[in-house]
Amino acid sequence: KLRTYSDAAFEAMKSKDGLLNIVWAGRFIPLKHPEYAVRIGKALRKKGYAYRMHMLGGGELEAAVKAEVEREGLSEDFVFYGYTKPDQVRDVMEKCHIHLFTTLPRRCLEARLLISLPQMPHRCRSLVS
C-alpha cells in the first residue's frame, strides 16, 4: 500500500535521538557491496560523527560484514536486522536521515569491463585507476 505524508509529518517521523541514522537495505551479496557501509561507518567514527547504521537483509556476506564491524570496533554503531519484510523495511527507512545505496548500476559495471568506451553518457566515473 502506498503511504503518503505531508512534509511536516514526514519530518516528524525522523529520529530525534541526536544520531545521524543511516539505513542500508538489501541482500548481503557481492553485487550490493554491504562492506561499503562499514567503510563509511569507520570514516564517520574517525571524523567524530555520532551515527547509527541500520542494516536490513541477509545473504552470503552477512557474517563477514558483521565480523568486520566487530573487528573495527563499530558494534555500538551498527544494528543488524536480518531478513526483514518490506513494510518493516519501510518503517526503518522512514525514521532514517540517509538511505545508503551501495549497488553499482549495471551500466557502470559494464563500463568498468569495457573501460575504453566513453562513460560520460552514463554519468559513471571510472572505477579503474
GROMACS .gro file of C-alpha atoms in nm:
model
  129
    1LYS     CA    1   0.000   0.000   0.000
    2LEU     CA    2   0.129   0.343  -0.095
    3ARG     CA    3   0.200   0.565   0.203
    4THR     CA    4   0.191   0.941   0.160
    5TYR     CA    5   0.277   1.216   0.408
    6SER     CA    6   0.289   1.590   0.432
    7ASP     CA    7   0.637   1.738   0.461
    8ALA     CA    8   0.575   1.816   0.829
    9ALA     CA    9   0.451   1.464   0.905
   10PHE     CA   10   0.747   1.311   0.722
   11GLU     CA   11   0.995   1.529   0.910
   12ALA     CA   12   0.829   1.442   1.241
   13MET     CA   13   0.896   1.073   1.172
   14LYS     CA   14   1.274   1.122   1.164
   15SER     CA   15   1.463   1.003   1.467
   16LYS     CA   16   1.540   1.274   1.721
   17ASP     CA   17   1.795   1.074   1.923
   18GLY     CA   18   2.086   1.301   1.830
   19LEU     CA   19   2.235   1.043   1.595
   20LEU     CA   20   2.262   1.055   1.219
   21ASN     CA   21   2.052   0.750   1.131
   22ILE     CA   22   2.156   0.575   0.809
   23VAL     CA   23   1.980   0.278   0.652
   24TRP     CA   24   2.121   0.019   0.414
   25ALA     CA   25   1.872  -0.241   0.291
   26GLY     CA   26   1.939  -0.526   0.052
   27ARG     CA   27   2.085  -0.868   0.006
   28PHE     CA   28   2.430  -0.919   0.154
   29ILE     CA   29   2.587  -1.027  -0.176
   30PRO     CA   30   2.895  -0.906  -0.367
   31LEU     CA   31   2.694  -0.700  -0.619
   32LYS     CA   32   2.532  -0.499  -0.337
   33HIS     CA   33   2.862  -0.419  -0.160
   34PRO     CA   34   2.739  -0.417   0.201
   35GLU     CA   35   3.101  -0.384   0.313
   36TYR     CA   36   3.097  -0.023   0.189
   37ALA     CA   37   2.861   0.061   0.476
   38VAL     CA   38   3.134  -0.049   0.717
   39ARG     CA   39   3.390   0.171   0.542
   40ILE     CA   40   3.153   0.466   0.566
   41GLY     CA   41   3.085   0.392   0.933
   42LYS     CA   42   3.456   0.378   1.004
   43ALA     CA   43   3.511   0.714   0.832
   44LEU     CA   44   3.222   0.873   1.022
   45ARG     CA   45   3.356   0.744   1.353
   46LYS     CA   46   3.706   0.871   1.270
   47LYS     CA   47   3.565   1.219   1.200
   48GLY     CA   48   3.372   1.217   1.528
   49TYR     CA   49   3.017   1.186   1.394
   50ALA     CA   50   2.753   1.022   1.611
   51TYR     CA   51   2.562   0.786   1.384
   52ARG     CA   52   2.369   0.461   1.374
   53MET     CA   53   2.390   0.235   1.068
   54HIS     CA   54   2.077   0.022   1.026
   55MET     CA   55   2.147  -0.279   0.803
   56LEU     CA   56   1.847  -0.478   0.684
   57GLY     CA   57   1.874  -0.800   0.488
   58GLY     CA   58   2.064  -1.123   0.479
   59GLY     CA   59   2.284  -1.324   0.249
   60GLU     CA   60   2.621  -1.481   0.191
   61LEU     CA   61   2.824  -1.179   0.310
   62GLU     CA   62   2.622  -1.109   0.625
   63ALA     CA   63   2.857  -1.297   0.860
   64ALA     CA   64   3.165  -1.136   0.704
   65VAL     CA   65   3.018  -0.785   0.735
   66LYS     CA   66   2.922  -0.846   1.098
   67ALA     CA   67   3.274  -0.975   1.168
   68GLU     CA   68   3.426  -0.665   1.006
   69VAL     CA   69   3.204  -0.438   1.217
   70GLU     CA   70   3.320  -0.623   1.529
   71ARG     CA   71   3.686  -0.615   1.422
   72GLU     CA   72   3.669  -0.238   1.357
   73GLY     CA   73   3.510  -0.173   1.697
   74LEU     CA   74   3.188  -0.040   1.545
   75SER     CA   75   2.938  -0.276   1.709
   76GLU     CA   76   2.765   0.003   1.903
   77ASP     CA   77   2.712   0.198   1.579
   78PHE     CA   78   2.555  -0.083   1.374
   79VAL     CA   79   2.219  -0.258   1.404
   80PHE     CA   80   2.162  -0.575   1.201
   81TYR     CA   81   1.802  -0.676   1.139
   82GLY     CA   82   1.845  -0.984   0.920
   83TYR     CA   83   1.575  -1.062   0.667
   84THR     CA   84   1.303  -0.800   0.706
   85LYS     CA   85   0.959  -0.781   0.544
   86PRO     CA   86   0.907  -0.485   0.306
   87ASP     CA   87   0.667  -0.298   0.536
   88GLN     CA   88   0.918  -0.324   0.820
   89VAL     CA   89   1.197  -0.203   0.590
   90ARG     CA   90   0.983   0.098   0.506
   91ASP     CA   91   0.924   0.166   0.877
   92VAL     CA   92   1.301   0.183   0.939
   93MET     CA   93   1.363   0.390   0.625
   94GLU     CA   94   1.106   0.646   0.731
   95LYS     CA   95   1.293   0.709   1.056
   96CYS     CA   96   1.637   0.744   0.897
   97HIS     CA   97   1.802   1.059   0.766
   98ILE     CA   98   2.009   0.894   0.493
   99HIS     CA   99   1.939   0.596   0.269
  100LEU     CA  100   2.266   0.436   0.160
  101PHE     CA  101   2.272   0.258  -0.176
  102THR     CA  102   2.599   0.082  -0.249
  103THR     CA  103   2.498  -0.125  -0.551
  104LEU     CA  104   2.678  -0.024  -0.864
  105PRO     CA  105   2.438   0.028  -1.154
  106ARG     CA  106   2.472  -0.235  -1.423
  107ARG     CA  107   2.581   0.023  -1.678
  108CYS     CA  108   2.871   0.124  -1.450
  109LEU     CA  109   2.976  -0.238  -1.419
  110GLU     CA  110   2.959  -0.277  -1.795
  111ALA     CA  111   3.162   0.042  -1.840
  112ARG     CA  112   3.421  -0.094  -1.600
  113LEU     CA  113   3.453  -0.408  -1.808
  114LEU     CA  114   3.471  -0.206  -2.130
  115ILE     CA  115   3.677   0.082  -1.997
  116SER     CA  116   3.765   0.206  -2.343
  117LEU     CA  117   3.403   0.308  -2.407
  118PRO     CA  118   3.304   0.666  -2.324
  119GLN     CA  119   3.140   0.678  -1.982
  120MET     CA  120   3.003   1.031  -1.974
  121PRO     CA  121   2.665   0.946  -2.133
  122HIS     CA  122   2.610   0.705  -1.844
  123ARG     CA  123   2.720   0.956  -1.578
  124CYS     CA  124   2.957   0.698  -1.432
  125ARG     CA  125   3.306   0.767  -1.312
  126SER     CA  126   3.582   0.528  -1.393
  127LEU     CA  127   3.633   0.262  -1.128
  128VAL     CA  128   3.974   0.170  -1.263
  129SER     CA  129   4.279   0.383  -1.197
   0.00000   0.00000   0.00000
